[in-house]
Short mmCIF file of C-alpha atoms and ligand atoms in Angstrom, two decimals:
data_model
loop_
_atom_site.label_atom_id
_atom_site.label_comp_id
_atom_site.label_asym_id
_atom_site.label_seq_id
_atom_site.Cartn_x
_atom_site.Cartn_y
_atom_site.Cartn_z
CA UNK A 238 -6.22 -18.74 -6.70
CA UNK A 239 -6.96 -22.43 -7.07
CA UNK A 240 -4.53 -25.23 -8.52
CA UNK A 241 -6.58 -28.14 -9.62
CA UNK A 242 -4.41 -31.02 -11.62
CA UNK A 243 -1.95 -28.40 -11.30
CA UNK A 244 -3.66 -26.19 -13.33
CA UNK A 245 -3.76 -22.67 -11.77
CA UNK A 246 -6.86 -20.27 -12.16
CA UNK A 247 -7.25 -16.95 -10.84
CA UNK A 248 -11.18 -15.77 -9.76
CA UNK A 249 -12.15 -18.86 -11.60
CA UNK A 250 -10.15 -18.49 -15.07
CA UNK A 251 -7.43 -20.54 -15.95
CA UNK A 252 -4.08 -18.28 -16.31
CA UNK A 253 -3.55 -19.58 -19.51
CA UNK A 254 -6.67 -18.07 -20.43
CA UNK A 255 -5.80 -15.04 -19.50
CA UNK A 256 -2.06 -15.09 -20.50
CA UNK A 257 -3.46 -15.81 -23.83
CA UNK A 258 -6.09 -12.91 -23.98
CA UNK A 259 -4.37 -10.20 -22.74
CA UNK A 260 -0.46 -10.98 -23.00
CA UNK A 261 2.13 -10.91 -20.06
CA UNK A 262 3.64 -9.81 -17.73
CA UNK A 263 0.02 -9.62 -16.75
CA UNK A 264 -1.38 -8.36 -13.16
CA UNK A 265 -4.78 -9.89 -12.21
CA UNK A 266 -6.42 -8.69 -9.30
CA UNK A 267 -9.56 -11.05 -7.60
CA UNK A 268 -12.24 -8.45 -6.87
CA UNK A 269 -14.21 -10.81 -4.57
CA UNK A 270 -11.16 -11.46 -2.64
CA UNK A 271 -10.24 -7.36 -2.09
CA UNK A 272 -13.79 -7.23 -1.00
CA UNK A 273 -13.55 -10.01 1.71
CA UNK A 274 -9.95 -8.86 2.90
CA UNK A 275 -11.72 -5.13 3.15
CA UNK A 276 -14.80 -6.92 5.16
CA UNK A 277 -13.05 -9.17 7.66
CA UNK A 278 -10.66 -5.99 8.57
CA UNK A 279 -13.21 -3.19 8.89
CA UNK A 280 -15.75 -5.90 10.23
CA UNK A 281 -13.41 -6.80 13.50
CA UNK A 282 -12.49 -3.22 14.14
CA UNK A 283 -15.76 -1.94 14.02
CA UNK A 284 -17.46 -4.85 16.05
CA UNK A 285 -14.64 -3.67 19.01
CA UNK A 286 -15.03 -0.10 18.21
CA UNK A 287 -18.02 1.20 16.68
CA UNK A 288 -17.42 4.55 15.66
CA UNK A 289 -14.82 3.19 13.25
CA UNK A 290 -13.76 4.34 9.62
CA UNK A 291 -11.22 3.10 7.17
CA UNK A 292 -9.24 4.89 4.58
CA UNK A 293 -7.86 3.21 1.88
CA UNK A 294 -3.99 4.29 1.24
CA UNK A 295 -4.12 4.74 -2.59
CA UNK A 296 -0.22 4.58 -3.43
CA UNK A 297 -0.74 0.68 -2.62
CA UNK A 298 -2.86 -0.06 -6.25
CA UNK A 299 -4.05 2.85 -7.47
CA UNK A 300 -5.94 1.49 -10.28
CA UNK A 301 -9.15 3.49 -10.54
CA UNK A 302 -11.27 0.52 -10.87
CA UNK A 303 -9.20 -0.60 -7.47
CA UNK A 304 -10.38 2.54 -5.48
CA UNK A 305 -13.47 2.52 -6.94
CA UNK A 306 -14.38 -1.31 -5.00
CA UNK A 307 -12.95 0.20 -1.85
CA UNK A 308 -15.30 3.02 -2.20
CA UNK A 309 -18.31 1.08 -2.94
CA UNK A 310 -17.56 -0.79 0.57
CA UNK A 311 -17.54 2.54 2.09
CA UNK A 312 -13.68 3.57 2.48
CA UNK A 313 -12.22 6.79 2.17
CA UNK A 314 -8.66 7.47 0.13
CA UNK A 315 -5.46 8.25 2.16
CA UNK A 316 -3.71 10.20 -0.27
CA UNK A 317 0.37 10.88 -0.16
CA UNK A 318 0.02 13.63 -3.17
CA UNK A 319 -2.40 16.00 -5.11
CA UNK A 320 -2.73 13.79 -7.98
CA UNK A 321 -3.76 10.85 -5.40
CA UNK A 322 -6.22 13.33 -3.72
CA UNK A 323 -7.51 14.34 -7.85
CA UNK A 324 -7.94 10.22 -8.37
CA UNK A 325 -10.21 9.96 -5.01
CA UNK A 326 -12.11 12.95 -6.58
CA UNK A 327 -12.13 11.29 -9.61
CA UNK A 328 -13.93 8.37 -8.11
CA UNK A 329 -16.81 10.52 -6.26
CA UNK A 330 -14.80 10.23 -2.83
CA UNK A 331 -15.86 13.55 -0.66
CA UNK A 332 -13.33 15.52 1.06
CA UNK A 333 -14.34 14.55 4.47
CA UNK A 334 -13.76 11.28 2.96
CA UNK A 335 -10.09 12.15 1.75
CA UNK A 336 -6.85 12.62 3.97
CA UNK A 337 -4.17 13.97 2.62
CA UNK A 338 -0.69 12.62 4.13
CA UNK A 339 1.73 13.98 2.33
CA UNK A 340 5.49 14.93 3.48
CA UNK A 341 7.51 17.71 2.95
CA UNK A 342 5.23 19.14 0.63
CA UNK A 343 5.90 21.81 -1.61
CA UNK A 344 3.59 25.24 -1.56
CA UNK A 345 2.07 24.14 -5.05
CA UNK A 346 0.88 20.97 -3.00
CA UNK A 347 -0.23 22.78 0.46
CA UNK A 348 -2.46 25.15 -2.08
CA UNK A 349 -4.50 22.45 -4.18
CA UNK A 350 -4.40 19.95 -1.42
CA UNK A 351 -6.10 23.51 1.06
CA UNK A 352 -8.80 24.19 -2.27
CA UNK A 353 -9.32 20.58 -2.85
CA UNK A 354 -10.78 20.23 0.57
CA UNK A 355 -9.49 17.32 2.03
CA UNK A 356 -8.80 16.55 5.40
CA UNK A 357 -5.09 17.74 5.77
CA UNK A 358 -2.76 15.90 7.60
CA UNK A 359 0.59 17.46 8.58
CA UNK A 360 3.51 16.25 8.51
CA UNK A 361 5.85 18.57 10.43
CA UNK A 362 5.10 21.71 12.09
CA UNK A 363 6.51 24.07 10.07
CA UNK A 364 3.42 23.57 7.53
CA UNK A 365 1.06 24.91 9.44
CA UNK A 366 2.55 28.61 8.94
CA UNK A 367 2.55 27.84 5.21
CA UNK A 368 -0.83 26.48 4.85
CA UNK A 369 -2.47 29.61 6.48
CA UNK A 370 -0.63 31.61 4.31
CA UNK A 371 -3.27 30.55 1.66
CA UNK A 372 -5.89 30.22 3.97
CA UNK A 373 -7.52 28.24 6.80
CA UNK A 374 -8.89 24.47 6.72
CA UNK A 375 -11.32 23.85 9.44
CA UNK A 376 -9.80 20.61 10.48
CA UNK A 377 -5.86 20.07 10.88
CA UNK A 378 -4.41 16.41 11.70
CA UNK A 379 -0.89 16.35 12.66
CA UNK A 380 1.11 12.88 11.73
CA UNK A 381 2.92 12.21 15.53
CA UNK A 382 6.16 10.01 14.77
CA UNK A 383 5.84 8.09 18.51
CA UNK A 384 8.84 6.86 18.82
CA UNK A 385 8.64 3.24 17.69
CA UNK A 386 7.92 1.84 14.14
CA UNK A 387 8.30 -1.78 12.68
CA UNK A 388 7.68 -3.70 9.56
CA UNK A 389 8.26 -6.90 8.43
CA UNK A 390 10.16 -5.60 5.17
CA UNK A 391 13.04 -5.68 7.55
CA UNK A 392 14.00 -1.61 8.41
CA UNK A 393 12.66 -0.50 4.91
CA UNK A 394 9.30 0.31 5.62
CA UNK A 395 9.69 1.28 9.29
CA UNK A 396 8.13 4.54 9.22
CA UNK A 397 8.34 6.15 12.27
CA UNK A 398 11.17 6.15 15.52
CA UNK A 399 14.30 7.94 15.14
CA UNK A 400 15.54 6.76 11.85
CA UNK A 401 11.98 7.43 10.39
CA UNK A 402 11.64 10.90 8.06
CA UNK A 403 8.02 11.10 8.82
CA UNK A 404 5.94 12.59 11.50
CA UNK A 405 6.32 14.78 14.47
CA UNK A 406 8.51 14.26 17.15
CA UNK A 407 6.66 14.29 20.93
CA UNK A 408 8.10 16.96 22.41
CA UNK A 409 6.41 19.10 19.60
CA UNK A 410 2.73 17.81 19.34
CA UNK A 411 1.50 19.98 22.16
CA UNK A 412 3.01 23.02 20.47
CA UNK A 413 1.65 22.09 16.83
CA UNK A 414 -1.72 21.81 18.53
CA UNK A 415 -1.56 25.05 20.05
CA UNK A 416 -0.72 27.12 17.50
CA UNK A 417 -3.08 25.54 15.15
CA UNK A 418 -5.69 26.53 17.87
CA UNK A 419 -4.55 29.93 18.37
CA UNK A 420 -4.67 30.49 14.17
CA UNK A 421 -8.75 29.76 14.91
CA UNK A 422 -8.63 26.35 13.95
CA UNK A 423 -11.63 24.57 15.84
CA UNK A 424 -11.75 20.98 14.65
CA UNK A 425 -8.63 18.31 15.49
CA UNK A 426 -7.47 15.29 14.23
CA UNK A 427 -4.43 13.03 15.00
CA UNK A 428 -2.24 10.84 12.98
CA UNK A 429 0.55 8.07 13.26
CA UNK A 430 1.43 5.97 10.50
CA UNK A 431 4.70 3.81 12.18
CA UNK A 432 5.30 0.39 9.94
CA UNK A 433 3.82 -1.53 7.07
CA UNK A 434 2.77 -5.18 6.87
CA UNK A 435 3.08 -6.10 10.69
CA UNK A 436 1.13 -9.65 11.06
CA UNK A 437 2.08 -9.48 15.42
CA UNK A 438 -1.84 -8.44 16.63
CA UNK A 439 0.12 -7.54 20.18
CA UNK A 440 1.77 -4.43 17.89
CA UNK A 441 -1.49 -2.50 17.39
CA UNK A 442 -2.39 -1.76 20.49
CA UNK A 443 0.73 -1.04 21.67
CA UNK A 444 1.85 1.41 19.12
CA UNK A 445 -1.56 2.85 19.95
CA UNK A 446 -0.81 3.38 23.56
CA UNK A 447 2.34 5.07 22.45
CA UNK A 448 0.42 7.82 20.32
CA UNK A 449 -2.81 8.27 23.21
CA UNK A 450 0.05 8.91 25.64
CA UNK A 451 1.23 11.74 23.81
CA UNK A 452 -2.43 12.73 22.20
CA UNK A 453 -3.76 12.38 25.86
CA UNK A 454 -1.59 14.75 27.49
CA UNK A 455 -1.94 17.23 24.58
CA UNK A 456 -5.49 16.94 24.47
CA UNK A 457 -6.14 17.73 27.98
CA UNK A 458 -3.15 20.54 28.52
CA UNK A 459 -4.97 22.74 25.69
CA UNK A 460 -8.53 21.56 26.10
CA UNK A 461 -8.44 19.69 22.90
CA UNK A 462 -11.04 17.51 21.70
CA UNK A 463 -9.91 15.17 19.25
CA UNK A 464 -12.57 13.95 16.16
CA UNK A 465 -10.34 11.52 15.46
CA UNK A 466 -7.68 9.25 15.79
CA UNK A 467 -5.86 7.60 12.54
CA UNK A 468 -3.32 4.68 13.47
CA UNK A 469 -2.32 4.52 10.16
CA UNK A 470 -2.03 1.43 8.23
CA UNK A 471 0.18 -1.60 8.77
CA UNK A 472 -1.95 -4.42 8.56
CA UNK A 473 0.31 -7.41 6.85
CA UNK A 474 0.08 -10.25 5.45
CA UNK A 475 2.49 -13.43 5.07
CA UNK A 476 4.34 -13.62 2.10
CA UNK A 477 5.98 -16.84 2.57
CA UNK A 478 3.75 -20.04 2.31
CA UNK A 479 4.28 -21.32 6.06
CA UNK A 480 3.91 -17.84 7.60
CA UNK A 481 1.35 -17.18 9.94
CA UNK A 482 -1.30 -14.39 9.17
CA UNK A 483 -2.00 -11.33 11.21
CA UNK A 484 -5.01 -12.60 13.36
CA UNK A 485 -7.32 -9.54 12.87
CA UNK A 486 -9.59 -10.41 15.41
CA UNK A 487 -7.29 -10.37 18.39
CA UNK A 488 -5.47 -7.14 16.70
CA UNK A 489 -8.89 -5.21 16.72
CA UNK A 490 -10.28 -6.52 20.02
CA UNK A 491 -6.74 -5.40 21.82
CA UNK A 492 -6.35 -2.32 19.65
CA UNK A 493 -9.62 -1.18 21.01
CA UNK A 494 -9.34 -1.91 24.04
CA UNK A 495 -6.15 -0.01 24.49
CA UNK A 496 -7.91 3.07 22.80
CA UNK A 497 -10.83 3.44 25.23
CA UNK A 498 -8.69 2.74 28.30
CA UNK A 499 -6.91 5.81 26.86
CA UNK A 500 -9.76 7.76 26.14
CA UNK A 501 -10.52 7.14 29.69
CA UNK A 502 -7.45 7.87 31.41
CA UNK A 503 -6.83 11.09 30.16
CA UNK A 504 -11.00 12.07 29.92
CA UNK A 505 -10.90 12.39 26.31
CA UNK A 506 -14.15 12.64 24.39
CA UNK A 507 -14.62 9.71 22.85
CA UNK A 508 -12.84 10.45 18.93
CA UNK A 509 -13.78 8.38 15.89
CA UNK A 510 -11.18 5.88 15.22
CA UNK A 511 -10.03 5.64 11.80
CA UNK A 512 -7.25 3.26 10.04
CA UNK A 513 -5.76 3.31 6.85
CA UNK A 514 -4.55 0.27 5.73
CA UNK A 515 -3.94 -0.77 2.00
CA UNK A 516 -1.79 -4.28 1.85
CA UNK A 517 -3.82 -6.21 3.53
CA UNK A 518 -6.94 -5.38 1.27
CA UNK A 519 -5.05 -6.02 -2.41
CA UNK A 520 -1.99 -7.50 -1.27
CA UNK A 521 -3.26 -11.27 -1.46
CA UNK A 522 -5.98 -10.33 -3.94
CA UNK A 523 -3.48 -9.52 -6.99
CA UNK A 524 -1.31 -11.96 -9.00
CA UNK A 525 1.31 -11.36 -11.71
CA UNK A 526 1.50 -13.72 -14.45
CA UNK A 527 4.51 -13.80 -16.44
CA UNK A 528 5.89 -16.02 -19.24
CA UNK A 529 9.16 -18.56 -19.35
CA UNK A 530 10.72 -16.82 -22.36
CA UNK A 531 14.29 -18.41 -22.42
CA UNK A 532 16.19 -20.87 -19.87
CA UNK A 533 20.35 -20.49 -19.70
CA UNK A 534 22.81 -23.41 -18.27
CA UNK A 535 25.36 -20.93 -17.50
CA UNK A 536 27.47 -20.99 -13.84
CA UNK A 537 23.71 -22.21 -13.00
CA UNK A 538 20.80 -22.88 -14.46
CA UNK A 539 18.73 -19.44 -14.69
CA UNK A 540 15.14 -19.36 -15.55
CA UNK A 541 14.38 -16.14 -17.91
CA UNK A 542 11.32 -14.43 -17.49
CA UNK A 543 9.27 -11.34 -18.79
CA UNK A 544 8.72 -10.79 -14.19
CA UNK A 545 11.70 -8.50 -13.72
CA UNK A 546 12.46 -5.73 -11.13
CA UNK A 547 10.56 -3.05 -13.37
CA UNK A 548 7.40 -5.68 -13.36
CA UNK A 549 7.61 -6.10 -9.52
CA UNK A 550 10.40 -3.99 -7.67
CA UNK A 551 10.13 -5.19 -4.06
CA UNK A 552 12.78 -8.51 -4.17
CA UNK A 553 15.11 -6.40 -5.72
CA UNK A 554 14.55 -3.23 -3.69
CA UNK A 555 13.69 -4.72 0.11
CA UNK A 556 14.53 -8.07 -0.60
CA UNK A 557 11.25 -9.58 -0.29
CA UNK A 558 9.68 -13.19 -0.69
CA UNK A 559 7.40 -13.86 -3.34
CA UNK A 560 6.18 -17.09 -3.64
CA UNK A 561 6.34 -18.51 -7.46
CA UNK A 562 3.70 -21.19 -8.91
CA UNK A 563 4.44 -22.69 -12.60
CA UNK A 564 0.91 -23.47 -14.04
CA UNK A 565 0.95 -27.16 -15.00
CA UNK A 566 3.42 -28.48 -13.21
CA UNK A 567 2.71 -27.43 -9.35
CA UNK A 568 3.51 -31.19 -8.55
CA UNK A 569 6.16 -32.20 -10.78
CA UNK A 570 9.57 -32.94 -9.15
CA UNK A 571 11.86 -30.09 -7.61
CA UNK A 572 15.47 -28.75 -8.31
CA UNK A 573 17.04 -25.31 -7.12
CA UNK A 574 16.93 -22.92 -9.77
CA UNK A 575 17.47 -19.28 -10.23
CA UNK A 576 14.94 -17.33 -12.23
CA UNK A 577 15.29 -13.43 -13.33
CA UNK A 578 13.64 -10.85 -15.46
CA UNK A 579 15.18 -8.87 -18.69
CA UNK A 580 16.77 -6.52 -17.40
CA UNK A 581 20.47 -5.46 -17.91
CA UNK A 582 20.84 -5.30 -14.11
CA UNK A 583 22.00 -8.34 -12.20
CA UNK A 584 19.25 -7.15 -9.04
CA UNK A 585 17.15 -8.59 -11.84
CA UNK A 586 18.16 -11.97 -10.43
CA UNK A 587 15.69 -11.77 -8.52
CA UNK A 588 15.38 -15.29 -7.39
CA UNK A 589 18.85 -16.70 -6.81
CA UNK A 590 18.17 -19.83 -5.63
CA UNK A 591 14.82 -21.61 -5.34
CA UNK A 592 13.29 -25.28 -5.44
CA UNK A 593 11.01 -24.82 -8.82
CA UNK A 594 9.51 -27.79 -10.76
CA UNK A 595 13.12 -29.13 -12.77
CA UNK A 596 10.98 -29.68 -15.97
CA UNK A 597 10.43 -25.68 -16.28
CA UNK A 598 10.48 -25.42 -19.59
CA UNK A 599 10.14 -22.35 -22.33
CA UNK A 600 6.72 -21.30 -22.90
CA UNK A 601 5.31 -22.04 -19.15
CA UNK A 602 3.14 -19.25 -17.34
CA UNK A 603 4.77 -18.40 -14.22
CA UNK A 604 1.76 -17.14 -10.88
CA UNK A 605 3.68 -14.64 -8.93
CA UNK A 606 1.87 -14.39 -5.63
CA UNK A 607 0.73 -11.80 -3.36
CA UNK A 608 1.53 -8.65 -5.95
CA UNK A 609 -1.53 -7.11 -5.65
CA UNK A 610 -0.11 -4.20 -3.21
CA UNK A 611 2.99 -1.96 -3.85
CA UNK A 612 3.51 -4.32 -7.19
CA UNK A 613 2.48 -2.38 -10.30
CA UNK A 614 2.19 0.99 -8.60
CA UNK A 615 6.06 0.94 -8.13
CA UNK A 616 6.47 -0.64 -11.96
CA UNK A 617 8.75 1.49 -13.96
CA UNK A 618 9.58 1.77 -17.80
CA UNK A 619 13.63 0.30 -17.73
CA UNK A 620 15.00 -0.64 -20.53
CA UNK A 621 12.25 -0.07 -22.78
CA UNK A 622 10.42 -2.59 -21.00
CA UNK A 623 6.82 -1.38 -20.71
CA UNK A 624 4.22 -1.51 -17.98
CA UNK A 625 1.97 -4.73 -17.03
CA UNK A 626 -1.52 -4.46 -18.49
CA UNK A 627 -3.34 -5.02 -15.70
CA UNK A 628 -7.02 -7.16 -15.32
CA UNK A 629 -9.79 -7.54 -13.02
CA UNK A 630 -12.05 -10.96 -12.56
CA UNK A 631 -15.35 -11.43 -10.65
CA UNK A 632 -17.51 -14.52 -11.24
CA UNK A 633 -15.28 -15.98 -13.55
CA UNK A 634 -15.07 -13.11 -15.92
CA UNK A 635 -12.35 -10.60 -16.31
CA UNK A 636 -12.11 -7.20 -17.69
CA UNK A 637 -9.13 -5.40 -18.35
CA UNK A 638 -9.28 -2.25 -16.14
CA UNK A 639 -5.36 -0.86 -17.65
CA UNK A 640 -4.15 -1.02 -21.02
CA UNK A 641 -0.35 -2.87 -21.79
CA UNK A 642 1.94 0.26 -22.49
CA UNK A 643 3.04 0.60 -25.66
CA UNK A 644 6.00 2.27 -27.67
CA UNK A 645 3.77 5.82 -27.73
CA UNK A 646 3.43 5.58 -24.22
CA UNK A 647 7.38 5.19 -23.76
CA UNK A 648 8.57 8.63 -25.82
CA UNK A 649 4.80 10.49 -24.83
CA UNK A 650 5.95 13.73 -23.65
CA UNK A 651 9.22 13.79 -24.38
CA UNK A 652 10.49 16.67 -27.12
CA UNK A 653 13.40 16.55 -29.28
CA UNK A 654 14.99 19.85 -30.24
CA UNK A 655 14.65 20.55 -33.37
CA UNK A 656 18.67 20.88 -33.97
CA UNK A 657 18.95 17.16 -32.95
CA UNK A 658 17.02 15.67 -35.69
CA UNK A 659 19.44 17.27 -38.84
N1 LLP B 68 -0.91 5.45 5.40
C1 LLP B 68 0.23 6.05 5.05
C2 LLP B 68 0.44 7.45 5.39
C3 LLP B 68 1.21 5.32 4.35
O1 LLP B 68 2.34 5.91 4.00
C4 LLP B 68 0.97 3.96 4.00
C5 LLP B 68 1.99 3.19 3.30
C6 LLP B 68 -0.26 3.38 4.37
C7 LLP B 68 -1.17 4.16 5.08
C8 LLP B 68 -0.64 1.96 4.02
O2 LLP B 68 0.17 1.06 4.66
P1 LLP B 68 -0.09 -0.52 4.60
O3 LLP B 68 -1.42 -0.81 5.26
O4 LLP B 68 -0.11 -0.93 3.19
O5 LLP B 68 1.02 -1.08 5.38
N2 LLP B 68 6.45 -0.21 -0.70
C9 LLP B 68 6.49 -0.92 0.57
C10 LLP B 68 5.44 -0.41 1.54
C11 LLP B 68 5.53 1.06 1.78
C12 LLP B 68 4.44 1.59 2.67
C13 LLP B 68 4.25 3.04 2.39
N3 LLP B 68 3.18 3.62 3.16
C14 LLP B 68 6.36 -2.42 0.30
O6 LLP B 68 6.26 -2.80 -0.87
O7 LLP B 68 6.39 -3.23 1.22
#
């Protein structure tokens, strides 16, 4: 994104451009930028650690066009359902180059995930008895909850420690292991996935000590060797203008470090080490543009826009910062304002109180930032308030890569009995 005489642009076109030619609430992602996020993360892992593989976690931006760059750099898709798994497909990933992390799955799922086959990832013990019941991968991963999980979405995307639903708890990882091996499974994976956007470098390696600890004794009780290790994903990014990054160099270098000493200390053969991540590749590489439509003096002066919770959920689901620009008038003078979406739900306010140019006026484009990841993926349909279009730009061109949903797309699939319509 530049601002030049406050005019923003987005991959080199103006947003007015692109508010114009394809409408808002509008979500632009900056292919160049994905690619460079993807590059400078799987660059400085695999510089420390050479046998080194990333996954991209699809529920992030699942936009085929999305997972389609991410392949073309060379990820894989970590997958949290069978459609996610049938969208890698779709995009020509291989199964070797598929995991499928999905919890508490039902036996529909543990069948087409099994014929689909895609590495399969476990979340609990107690699917292992149900996936042999229709029939036997060669590889098994098991998702180990270690203990310890943070985020920086406060305690709503901590996933893993006590209060965590996912993974397996340590006392049971040697057990999982051992029956999978005694069912005539041969070849071993292991899994943690503990927090999401984490920008502390010192928390990689140490969650990563946490999980060898209790992969190392495992692995050496039941003469285990392990093809890989998958430290999930976790990578962050700072939301908030002042914020310091995660400094990716430092994480890697440490991270790897920690993993051979590991490898070492409990005589491990040396396992591929995979990540997952999925903010830190789209998260600063997508935008949302949305439109001033109507401005209130009421209690306090409330900015209405078409940006509401169904357009971006986090604020009003975790709280979380976005940063707003208003094209044209970046460096006009400030007042605190509140701006909100449509919606008839005050957690629509999503911005109670913020310094915003004071001339804000109908008719402005408003630059939400850092929506690439978890932003239209968790969009919803509320209030007959349809889903973003969404657009991709490279070189100064843009394409759209998903259509604005219309009124068809709101009652598609639903029936009305024919007794209802006298
Ligand atoms: N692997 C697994 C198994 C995951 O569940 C996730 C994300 C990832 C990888 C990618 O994590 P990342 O690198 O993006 O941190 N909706 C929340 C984030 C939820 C994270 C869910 N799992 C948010 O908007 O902040």
């Amino acid at each position: 994104m530049k601002i030049e005489q406050d005019r923003i642009s987005v991959g080199g076109i103006p947003v007015r451009e692109l508010a114009n030619r394809f409408g808002t609430p509008l979500y632009v992602y900056d292919e160049e930028k994905i690619r460079a996020n993807y590059r400078r993360a799987f660059g400085a892992f695999r510089k420390y650690y050479p046998n080194f593989e990333m996954f991209y976690a699809v529920k992030c931006c699942n936009n085929p066009a999305i997972v389609n760059i991410m392949r073309q750099e060379g990820a894989g898709a970590d997958c949290a359902s069978v459609n996610e798994i049938l969208l890698a497909k779709s995009v020509g990933l291989s199964g070797e180059k598929v995991m499928f992390s999905g919890n508490f799955l039902s036996d529909d799922d543990i069948r087409q995930g099994l014929e689909s086959g895609v590495i399969f990832n476990l979340d609990d013990i107690s699917i292992l008895p149900r996936l042999l019941k229709f029939g036997k991968p060669e590889m098994v991963s098991f998702r180990i909850n270690p203990g310890y999980g943070r985020s920086n979405v406060g305690e709503y995307v901590t996933n893993a420690g006590p209060n965590a639903k996912f993974g397996i708890h340590p006392d049971k990882v040697t057990e999982a292991y051992r029956l999978a091996k005694e069912a005539g499974i041969r070849r071993f994976g292991a899994h943690m996935m503990t927090g999401s956007c984490i920008t502390d470098a010192d928390y990689f390696p140490f969650v990563t000590g946490l999980l060898m600890d209790i992969i190392g004794k495992t692995g050496r009780e039941l003469g285990i060797d392990f093809e890989f290790i998958d430290l999930g994903g976790g990578l962050g990014i700072p939301y908030k203008p002042d914020e310091p990054g995660l400094d990716m160099e430092a994480a890697a270098q440490k991270t790897a470090e920690m993993f051979r000493n590991k490898v070492a200390e409990y005589g491990l053969k040396p396992p591929q080490l995979k990540m997952e991540p999925a903010r830190y590749f789209v998260g600063n590489a997508g935008y949302l543009i949305g439109s001033v439509h109507s401005i209130k003096e009421s209690y306090r002066k409330i900015i209405g826009t078409d940006v509401g919770m169904n357009v971006l959920a986090r604020p009003a689901m975790y709280g979380s910062y976005h940063h707003i620009y208003v094209d044209g008038k970046e460096s006009h003078a400030r007042t605190k304002l509140g701006l909100c979406g449509q919606l008839c739900e005050n957690t629509d306010f999503w911005v109670k109180e913020r310094e915003l140019p004071a001339d804000i006026a109908e008719g402005d484009l408003i630059v939400v930032e850092n929506a690439g990841a978890y932003g239209f993926g968790m969009s919803y349909q509320y209030n007959g308030r349809l889903r973003a279009a969404e657009v991709l730009v490279k070189n100064g061109a843009a394409e759209l890569i998903r259509d604005r949903e219309t009124f068809e797309d709101m009652v598609r699939h639903t029936h009305v009995p024919a007794y209802l319509t006298k």
